[in-house]
mmCIF file of C-alpha atoms in Angstrom:
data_model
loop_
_atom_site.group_PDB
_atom_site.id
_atom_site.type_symbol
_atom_site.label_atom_id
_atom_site.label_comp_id
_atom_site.label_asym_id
_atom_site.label_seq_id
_atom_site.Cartn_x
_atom_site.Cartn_y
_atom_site.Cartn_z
ATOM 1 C CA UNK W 401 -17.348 -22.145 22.763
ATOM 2 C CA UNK W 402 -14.496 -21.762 20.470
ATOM 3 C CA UNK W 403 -14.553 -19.254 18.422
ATOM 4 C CA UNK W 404 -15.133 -20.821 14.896
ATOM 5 C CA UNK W 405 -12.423 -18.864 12.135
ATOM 6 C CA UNK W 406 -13.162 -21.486 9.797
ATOM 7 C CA UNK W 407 -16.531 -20.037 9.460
ATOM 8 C CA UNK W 408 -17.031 -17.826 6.476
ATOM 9 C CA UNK W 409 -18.366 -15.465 8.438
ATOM 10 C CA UNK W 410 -15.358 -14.785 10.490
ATOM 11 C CA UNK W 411 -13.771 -14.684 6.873
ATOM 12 C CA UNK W 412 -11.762 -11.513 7.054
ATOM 13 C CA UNK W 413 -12.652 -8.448 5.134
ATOM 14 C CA UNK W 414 -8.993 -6.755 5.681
ATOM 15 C CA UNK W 415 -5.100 -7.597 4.808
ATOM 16 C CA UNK W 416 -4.387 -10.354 7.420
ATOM 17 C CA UNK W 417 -0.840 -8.584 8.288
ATOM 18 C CA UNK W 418 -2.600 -4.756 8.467
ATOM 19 C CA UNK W 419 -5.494 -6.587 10.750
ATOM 20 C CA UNK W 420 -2.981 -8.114 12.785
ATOM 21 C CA UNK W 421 -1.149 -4.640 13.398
ATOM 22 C CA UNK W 422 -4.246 -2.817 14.330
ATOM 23 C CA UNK W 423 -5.492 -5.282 16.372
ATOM 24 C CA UNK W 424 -2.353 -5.161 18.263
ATOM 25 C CA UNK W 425 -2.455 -1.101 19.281
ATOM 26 C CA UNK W 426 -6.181 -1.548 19.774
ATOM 27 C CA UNK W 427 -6.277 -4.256 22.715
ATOM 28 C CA UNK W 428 -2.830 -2.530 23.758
ATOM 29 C CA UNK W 429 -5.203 0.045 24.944
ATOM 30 C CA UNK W 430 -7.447 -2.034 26.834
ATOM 31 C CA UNK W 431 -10.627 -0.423 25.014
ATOM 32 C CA UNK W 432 -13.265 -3.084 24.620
ATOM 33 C CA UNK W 433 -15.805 -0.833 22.345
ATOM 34 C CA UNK W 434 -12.385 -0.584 19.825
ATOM 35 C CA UNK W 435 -12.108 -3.954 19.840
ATOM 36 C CA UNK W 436 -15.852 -4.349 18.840
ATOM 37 C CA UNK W 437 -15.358 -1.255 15.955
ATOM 38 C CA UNK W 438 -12.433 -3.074 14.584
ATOM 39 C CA UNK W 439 -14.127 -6.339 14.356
ATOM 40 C CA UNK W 440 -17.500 -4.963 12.921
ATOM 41 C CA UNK W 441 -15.019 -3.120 10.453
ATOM 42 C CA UNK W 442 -12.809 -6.389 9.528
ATOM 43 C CA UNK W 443 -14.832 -9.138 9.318
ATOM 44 C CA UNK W 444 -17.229 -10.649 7.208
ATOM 45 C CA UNK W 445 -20.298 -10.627 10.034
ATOM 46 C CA UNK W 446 -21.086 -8.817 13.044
ATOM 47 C CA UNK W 447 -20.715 -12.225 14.924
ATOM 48 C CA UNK W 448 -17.386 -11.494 16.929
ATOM 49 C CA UNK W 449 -18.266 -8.036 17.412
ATOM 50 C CA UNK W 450 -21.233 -9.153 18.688
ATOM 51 C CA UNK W 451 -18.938 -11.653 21.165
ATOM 52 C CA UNK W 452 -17.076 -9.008 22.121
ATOM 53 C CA UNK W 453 -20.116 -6.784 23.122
ATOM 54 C CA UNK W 454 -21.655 -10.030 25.220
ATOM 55 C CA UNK W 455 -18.167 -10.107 26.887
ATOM 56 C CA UNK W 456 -18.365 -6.914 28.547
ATOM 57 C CA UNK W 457 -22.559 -7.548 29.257
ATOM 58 C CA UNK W 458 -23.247 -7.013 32.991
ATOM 59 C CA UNK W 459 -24.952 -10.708 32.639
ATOM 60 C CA UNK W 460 -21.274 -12.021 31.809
ATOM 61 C CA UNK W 461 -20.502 -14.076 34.847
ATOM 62 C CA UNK W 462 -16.836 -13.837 34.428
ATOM 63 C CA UNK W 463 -16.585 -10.423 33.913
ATOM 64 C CA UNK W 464 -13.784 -10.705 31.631
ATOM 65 C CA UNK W 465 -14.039 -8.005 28.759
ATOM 66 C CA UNK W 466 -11.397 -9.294 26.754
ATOM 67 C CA UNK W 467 -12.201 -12.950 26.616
ATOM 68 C CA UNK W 468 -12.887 -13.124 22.996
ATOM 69 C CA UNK W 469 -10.132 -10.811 22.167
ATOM 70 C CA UNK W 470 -7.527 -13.021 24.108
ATOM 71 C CA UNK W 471 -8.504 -16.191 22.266
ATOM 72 C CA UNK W 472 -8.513 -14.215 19.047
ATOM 73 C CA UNK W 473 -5.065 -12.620 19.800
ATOM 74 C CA UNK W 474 -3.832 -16.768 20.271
ATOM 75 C CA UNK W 475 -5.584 -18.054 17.218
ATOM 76 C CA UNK W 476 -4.015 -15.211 14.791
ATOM 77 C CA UNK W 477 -2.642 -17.321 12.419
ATOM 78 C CA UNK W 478 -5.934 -18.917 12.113
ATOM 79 C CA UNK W 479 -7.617 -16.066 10.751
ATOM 80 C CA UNK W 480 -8.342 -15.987 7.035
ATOM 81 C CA UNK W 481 -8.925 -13.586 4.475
ATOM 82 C CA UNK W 482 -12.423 -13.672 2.155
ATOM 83 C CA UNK W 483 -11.394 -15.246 -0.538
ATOM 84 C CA UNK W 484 -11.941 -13.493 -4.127
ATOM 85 C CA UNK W 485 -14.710 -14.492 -6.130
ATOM 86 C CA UNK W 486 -14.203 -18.061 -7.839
ATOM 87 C CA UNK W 487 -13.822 -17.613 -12.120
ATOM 88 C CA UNK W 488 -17.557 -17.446 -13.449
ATOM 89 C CA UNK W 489 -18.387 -19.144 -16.426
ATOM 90 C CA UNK W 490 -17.016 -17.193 -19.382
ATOM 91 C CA UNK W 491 -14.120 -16.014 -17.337
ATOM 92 C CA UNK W 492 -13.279 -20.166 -17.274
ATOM 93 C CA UNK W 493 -13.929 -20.516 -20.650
ATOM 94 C CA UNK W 494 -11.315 -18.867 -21.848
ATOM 95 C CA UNK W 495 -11.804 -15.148 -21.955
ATOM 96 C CA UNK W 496 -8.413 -13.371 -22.656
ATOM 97 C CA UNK W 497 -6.895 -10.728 -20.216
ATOM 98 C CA UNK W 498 -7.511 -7.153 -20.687
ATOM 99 C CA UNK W 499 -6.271 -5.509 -23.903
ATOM 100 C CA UNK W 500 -6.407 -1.999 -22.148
ATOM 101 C CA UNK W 501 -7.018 -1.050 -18.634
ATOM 102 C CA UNK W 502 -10.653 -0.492 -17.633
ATOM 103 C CA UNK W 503 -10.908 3.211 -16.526
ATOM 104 C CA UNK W 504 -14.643 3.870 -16.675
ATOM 105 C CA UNK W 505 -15.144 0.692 -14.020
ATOM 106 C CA UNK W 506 -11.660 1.629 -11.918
ATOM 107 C CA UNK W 507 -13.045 5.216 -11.486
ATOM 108 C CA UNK W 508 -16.566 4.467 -10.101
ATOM 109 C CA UNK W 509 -15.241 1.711 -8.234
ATOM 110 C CA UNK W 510 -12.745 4.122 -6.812
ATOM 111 C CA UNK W 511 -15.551 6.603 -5.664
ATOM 112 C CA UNK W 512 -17.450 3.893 -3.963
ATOM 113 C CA UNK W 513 -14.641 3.219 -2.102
ATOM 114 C CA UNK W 514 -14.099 6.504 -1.044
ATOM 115 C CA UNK W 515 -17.610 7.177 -0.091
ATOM 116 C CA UNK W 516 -17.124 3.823 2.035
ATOM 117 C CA UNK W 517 -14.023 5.262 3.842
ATOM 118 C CA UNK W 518 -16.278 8.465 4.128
ATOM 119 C CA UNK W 519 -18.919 7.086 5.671
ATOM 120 C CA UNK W 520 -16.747 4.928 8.043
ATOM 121 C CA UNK W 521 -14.960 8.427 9.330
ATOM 122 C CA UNK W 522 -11.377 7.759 7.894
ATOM 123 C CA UNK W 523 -11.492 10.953 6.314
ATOM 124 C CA UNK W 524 -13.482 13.052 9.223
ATOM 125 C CA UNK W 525 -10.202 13.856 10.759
ATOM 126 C CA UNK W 526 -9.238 15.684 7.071
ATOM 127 C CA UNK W 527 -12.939 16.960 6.120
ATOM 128 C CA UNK W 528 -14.328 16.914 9.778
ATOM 129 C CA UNK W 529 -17.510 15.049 10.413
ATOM 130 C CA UNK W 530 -20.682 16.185 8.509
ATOM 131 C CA UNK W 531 -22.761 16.775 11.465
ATOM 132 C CA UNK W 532 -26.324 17.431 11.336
ATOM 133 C CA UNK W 533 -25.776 20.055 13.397
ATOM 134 C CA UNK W 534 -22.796 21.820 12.381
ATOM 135 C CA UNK W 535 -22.047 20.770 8.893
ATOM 136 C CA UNK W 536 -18.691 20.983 7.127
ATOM 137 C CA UNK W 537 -17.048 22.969 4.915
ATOM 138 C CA UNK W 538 -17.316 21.912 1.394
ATOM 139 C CA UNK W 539 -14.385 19.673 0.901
ATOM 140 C CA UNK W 540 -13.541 20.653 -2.760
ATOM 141 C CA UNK W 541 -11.907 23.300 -1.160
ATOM 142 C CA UNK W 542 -9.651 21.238 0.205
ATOM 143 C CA UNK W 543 -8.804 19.000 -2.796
ATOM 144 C CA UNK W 544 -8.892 22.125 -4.341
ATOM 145 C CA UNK W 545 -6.135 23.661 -2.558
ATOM 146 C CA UNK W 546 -3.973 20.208 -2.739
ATOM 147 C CA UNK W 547 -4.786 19.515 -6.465
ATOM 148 C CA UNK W 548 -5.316 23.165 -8.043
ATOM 149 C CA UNK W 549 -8.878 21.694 -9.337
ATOM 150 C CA UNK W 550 -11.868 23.302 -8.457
ATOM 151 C CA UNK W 551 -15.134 21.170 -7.665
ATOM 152 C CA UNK W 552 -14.073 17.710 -7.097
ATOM 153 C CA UNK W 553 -16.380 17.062 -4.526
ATOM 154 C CA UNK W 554 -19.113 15.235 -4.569
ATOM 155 C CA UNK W 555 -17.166 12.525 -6.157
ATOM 156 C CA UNK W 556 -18.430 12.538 -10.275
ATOM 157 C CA UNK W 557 -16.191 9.901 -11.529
ATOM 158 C CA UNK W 558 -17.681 10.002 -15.169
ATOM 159 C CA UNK W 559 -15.991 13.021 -15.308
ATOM 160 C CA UNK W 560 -12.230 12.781 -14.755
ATOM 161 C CA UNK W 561 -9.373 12.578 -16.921
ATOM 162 C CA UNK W 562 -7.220 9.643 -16.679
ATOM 163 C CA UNK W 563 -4.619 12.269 -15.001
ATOM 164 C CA UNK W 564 -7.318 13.141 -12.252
ATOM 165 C CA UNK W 565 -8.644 9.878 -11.251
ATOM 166 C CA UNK W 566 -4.599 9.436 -10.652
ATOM 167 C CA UNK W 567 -4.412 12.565 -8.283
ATOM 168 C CA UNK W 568 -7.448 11.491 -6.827
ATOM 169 C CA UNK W 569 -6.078 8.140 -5.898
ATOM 170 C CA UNK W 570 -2.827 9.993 -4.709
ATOM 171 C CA UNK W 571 -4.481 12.885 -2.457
ATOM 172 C CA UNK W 572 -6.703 10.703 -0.621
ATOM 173 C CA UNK W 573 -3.982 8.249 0.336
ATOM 174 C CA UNK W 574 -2.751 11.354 2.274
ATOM 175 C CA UNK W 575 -6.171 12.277 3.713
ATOM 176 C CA UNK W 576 -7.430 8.921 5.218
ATOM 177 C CA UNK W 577 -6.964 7.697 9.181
ATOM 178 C CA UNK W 578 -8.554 5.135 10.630
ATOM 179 C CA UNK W 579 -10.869 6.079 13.745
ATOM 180 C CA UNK W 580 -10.355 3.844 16.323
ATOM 181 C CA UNK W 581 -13.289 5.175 18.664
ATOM 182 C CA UNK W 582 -16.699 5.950 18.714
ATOM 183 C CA UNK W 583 -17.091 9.177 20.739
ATOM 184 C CA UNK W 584 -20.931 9.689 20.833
ATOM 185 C CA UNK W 585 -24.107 8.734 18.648
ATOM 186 C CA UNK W 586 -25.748 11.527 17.365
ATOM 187 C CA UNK W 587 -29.581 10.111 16.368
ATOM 188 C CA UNK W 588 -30.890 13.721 15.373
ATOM 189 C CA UNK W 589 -31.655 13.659 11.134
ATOM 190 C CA UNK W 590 -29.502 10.183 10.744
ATOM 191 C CA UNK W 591 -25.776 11.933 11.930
ATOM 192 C CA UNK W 592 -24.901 8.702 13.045
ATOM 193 C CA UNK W 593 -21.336 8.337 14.689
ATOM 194 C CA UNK W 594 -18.935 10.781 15.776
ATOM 195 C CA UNK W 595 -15.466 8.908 15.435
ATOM 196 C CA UNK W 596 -12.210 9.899 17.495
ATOM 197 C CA UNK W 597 -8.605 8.569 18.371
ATOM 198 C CA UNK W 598 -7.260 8.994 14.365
ATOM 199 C CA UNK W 599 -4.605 6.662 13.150
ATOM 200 C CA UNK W 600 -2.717 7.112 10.087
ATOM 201 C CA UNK W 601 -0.984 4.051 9.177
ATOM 202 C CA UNK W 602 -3.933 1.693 9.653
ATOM 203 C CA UNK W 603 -5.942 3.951 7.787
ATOM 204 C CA UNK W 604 -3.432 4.364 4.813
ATOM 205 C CA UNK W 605 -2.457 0.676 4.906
ATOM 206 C CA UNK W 606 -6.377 -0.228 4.264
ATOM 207 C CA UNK W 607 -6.527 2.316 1.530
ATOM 208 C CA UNK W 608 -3.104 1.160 0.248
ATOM 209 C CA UNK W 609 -4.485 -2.514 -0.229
ATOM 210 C CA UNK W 610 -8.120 -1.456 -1.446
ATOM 211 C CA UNK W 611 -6.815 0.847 -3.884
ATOM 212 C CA UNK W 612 -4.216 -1.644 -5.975
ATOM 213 C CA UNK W 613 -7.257 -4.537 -5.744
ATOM 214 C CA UNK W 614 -9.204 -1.876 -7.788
ATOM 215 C CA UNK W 615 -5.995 -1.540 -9.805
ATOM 216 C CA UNK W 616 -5.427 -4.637 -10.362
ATOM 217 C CA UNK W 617 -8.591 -5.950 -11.121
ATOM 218 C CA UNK W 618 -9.017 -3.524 -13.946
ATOM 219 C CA UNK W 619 -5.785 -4.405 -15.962
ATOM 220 C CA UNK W 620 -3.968 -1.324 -14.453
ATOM 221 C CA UNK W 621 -0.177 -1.931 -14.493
ATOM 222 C CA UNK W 622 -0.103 1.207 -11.643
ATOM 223 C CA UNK W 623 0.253 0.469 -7.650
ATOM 224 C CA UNK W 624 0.565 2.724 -4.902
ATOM 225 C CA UNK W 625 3.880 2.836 -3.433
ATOM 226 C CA UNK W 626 3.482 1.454 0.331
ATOM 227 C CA UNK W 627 7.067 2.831 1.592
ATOM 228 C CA UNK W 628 10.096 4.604 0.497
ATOM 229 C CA UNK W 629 10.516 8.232 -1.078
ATOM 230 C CA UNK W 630 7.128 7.910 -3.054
ATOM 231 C CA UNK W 631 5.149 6.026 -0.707
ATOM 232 C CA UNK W 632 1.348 6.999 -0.908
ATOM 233 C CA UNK W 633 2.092 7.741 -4.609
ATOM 234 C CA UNK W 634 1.473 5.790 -8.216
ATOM 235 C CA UNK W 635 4.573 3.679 -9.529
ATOM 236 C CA UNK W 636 4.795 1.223 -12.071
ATOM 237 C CA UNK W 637 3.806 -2.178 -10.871
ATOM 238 C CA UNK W 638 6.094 -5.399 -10.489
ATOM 239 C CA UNK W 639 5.888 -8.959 -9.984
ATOM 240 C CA UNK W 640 6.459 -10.610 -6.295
ATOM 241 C CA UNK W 641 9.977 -11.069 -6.489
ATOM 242 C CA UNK W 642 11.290 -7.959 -7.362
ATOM 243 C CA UNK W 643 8.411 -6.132 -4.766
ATOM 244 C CA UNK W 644 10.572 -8.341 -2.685
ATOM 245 C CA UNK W 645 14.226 -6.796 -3.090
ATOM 246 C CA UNK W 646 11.992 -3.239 -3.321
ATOM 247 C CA UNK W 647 10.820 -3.521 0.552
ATOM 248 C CA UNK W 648 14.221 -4.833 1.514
ATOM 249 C CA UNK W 649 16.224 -2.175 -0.288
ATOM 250 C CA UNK W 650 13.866 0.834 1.119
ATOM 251 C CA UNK W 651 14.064 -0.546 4.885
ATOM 252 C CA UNK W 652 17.993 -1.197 4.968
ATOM 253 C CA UNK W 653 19.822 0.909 6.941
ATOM 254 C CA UNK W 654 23.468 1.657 6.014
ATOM 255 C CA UNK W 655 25.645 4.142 4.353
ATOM 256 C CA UNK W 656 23.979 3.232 0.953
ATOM 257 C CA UNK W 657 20.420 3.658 2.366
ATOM 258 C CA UNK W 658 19.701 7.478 0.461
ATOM 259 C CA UNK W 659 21.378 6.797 -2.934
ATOM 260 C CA UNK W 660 19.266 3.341 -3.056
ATOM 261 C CA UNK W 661 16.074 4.901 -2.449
ATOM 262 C CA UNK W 662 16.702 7.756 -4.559
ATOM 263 C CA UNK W 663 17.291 5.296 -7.095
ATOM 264 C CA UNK W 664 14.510 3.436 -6.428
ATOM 265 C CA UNK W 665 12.009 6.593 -6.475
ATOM 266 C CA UNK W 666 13.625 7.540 -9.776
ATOM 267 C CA UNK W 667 13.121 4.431 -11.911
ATOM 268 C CA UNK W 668 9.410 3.282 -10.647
ATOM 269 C CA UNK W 669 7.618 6.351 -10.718
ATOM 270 C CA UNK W 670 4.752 6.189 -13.288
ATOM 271 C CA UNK W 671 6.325 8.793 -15.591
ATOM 272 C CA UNK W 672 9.943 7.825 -15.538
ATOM 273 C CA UNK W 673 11.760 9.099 -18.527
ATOM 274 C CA UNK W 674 14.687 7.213 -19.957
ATOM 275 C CA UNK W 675 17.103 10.383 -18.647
ATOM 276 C CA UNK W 676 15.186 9.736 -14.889
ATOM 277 C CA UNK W 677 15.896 5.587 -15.250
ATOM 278 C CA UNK W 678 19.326 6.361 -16.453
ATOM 279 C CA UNK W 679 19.713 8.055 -13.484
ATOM 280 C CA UNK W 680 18.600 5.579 -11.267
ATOM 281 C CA UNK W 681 21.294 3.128 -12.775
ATOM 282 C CA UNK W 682 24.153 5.818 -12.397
ATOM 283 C CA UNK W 683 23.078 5.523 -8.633
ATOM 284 C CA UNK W 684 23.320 2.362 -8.364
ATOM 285 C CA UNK W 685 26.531 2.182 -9.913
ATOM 286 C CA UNK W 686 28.233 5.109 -7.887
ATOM 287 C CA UNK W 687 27.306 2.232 -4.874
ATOM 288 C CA UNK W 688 28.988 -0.417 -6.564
ATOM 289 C CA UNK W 689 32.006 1.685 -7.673
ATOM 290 C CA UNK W 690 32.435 2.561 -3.437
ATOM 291 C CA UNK W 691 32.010 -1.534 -3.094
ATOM 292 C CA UNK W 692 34.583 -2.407 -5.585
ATOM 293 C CA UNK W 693 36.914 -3.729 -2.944
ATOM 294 C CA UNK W 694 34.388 -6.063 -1.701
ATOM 295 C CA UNK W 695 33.636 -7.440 -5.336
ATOM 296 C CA UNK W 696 36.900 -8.401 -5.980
ATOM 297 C CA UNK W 697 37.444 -9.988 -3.331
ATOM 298 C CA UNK W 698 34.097 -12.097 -3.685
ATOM 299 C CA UNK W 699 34.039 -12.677 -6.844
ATOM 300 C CA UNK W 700 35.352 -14.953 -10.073
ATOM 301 C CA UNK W 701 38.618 -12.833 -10.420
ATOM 302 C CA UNK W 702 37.407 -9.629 -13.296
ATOM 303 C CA UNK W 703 34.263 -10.673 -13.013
ATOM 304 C CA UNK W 704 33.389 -7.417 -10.992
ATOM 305 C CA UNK W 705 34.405 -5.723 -14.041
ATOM 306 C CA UNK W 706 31.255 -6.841 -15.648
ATOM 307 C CA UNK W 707 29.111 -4.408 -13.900
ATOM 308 C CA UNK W 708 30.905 -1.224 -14.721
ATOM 309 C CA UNK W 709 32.202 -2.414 -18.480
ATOM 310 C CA UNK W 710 27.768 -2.055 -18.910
ATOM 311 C CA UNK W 711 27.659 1.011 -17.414
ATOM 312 C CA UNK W 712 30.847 2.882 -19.213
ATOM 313 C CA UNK W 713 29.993 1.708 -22.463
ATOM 314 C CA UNK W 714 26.495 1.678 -23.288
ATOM 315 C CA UNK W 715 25.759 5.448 -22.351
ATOM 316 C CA UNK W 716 24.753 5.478 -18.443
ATOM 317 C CA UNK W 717 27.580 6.963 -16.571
ATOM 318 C CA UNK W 718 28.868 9.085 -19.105
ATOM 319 C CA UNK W 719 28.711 10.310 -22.662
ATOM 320 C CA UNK W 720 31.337 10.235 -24.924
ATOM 321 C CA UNK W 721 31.687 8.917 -28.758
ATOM 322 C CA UNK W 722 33.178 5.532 -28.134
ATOM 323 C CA UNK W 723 29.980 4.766 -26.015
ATOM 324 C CA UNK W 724 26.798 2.718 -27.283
ATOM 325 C CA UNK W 725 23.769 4.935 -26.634
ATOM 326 C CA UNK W 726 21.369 2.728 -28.930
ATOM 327 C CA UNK W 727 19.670 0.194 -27.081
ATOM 328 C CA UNK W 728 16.016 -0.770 -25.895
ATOM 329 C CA UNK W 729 14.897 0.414 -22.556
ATOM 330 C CA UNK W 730 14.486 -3.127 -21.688
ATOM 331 C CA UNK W 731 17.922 -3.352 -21.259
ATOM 332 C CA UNK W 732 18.260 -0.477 -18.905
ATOM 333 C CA UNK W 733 15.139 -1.912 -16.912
ATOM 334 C CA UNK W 734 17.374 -5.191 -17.066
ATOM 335 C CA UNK W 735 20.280 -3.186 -15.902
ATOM 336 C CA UNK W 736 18.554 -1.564 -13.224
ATOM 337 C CA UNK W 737 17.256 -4.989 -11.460
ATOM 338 C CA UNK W 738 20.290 -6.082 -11.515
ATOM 339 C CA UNK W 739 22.394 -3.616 -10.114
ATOM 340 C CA UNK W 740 19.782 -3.507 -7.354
ATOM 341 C CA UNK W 741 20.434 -7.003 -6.643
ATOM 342 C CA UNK W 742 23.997 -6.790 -6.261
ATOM 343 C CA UNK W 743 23.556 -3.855 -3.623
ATOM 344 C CA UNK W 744 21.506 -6.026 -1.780
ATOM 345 C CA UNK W 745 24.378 -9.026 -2.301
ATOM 346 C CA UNK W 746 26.735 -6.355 -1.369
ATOM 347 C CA UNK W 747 24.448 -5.701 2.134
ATOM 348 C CA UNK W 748 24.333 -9.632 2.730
ATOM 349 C CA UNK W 749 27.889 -10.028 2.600
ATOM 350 C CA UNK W 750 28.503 -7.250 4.993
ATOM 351 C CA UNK W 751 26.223 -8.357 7.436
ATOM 352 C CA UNK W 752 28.336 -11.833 7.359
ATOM 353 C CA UNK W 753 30.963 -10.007 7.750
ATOM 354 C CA UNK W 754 29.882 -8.316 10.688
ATOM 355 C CA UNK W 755 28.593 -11.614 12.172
ATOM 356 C CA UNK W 756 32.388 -13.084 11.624
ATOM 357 C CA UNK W 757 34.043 -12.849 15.437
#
């Protein structure tokens, strides 16, 4: 029988694309009990774990381990996340957005996640496994030794500073790897599994998405950075578009790759002074200066001019009395986005360039 994704219990628990990528190393290695862990992981039942498990049954008359898994690997773009929760009745009614971002429920939230990752093994390979019969170390020496902060473990989320919870967020991102095997069950006083075969990205991909839900949810206007110079670390959070022209501008590949990314590091991290954004601009701007030829030759004749005129004149490239230094940040935010896209202009026309025989 088909396997029925429509179901809500094949609804999937995990980002479709980070499901799709780890299910793609996992039957790459031809291991049909890390199919079943990823499945009882990533979906919303046992059910096609349980498949899977039937499929490699002694009483399966086909002997064919992986039939479930094939179908599944066909039908990918029929799989569907859980959806969130539906508006409940005073959320429809009208109830405004948050005033001020809800720490007290994003830090206990946060914990419970963490003890979820903990109990799942993604941080065994960091902490080791708390075996029954060989326990671990105490782990707060470890955060301790990353975060200079003694005794943050067991997780006590009532209380952290708003600066903690942060580092907390942060140091774990670097901890976590997914366990993509089940080496033994250990029955003696509830051990339970004993994970192996550690994989980072997965693992900080999950934790990546998990994290900013909890974020988000709570009226925090923080994500964690999934690539470039701060990846795995708390910048300021944007809208879809302009997450857009971040990914592309972090994975191009040319002579401009370094000061872009620099750039981009400087201006989104969660603390950026108006020096640091400043900076960021200049950056950009040394690009466009190196592209000049290349402007004016694509451009409205002077109209290349533009870009620098805002740079030389309103205080970000240099400093001198005949320069406007009194202006609203917005308007270096506004600079910023803007330079950024004409980089990535710059990178389009090159490529057609390129193409040109």
């Amino acid at each position: 029988m088909a396997l029925p994704l429509d179901d809500p219990d094949y609804a999937l628990l995990w980002p479709v694309d980070v499901f799709r990528d780890e299910f793609g190393a996992v039957l790459a290695s031809s291991d049909s009990q890390a199919l079943e862990l990823l499945c009882r992981e990533a979906f919303a039942s046992p059910e096609l774990a349980e498949r899977i498990v039937r499929d490699r049954s002694p009483e399966n008359p086909w002997d064919d381990a992986f039939v479930t898994a094939r179908e599944l690997e066909a039908r990918l773009d029929a799989i569907r996340e859980q959806p969130q929760p539906r508006p409940y009745y005073h959320q429809r009614s009208g109830a405004k957005a948050l005033a001020v971002p809800r720490l007290d429920l994003a830090r206990r939230a946060f914990a419970r996640l963490v003890a979820d990752f903990d109990r799942n093994g993604y941080l065994d390979r960091a902490f080791e496994k708390d075996c029954a019969d060989a326990p671990r170390d105490d782990p707060s020496f470890i955060l301790e030794e990353r975060l200079d902060v003694a005794e943050l473990w067991p997780l006590r989320p009532d209380s952290w500073s708003e600066e903690i919870f942060y580092s907390l967020v942060e140091v774990f991102h670097d901890f976590v790897a997914r366990p993509r095997t089940v080496e033994r069950y250990h029955d003696w006083d509830n051990c339970g599994a004993h994970y192996g075969s550690y994989a980072t990205k997965p693992g900080r991909a999950l934790y990546l998405a998990r994290v900013n839900a909890i974020l988000e949810r709570n009226g925090f206007n923080l994500r964690l950075a999934p690539d470039g110079e701060d990846a795995g670390r708390l910048v300021v959070a944007t809208d879809d578009a302009r997450d857009d022209l971040l990914e592309r501008s972090i994975a191009a590949d040319d002579t401009h790759a370094d000061p872009v990314r620099h750039a981009i590091r400087l201006f989104r991290a969660r603390d950026a002074s108006r020096a640091e954004k400043r900076s960021a601009v200049v950056s950009l701007a040394l690009v466009l200066e190196n592209e000049r030829g290349l402007l004016k030759q694509e451009f409205l004749s002077g109209d290349e001019g533009a870009l620098f005129t805002i740079a030389n004149q309103f205080a970000v490239r240099h400093q001198n009395v005949n320069q406007r230094p009194d202006y609203d940040d917005a308007y270096l935010d506004w600079i910023f986005w803007w330079y950024l896209a004409t980089v990535e202009l710059i990178r389009s026309l090159r490529q057609r360039e390129a193409a040109q025989p």
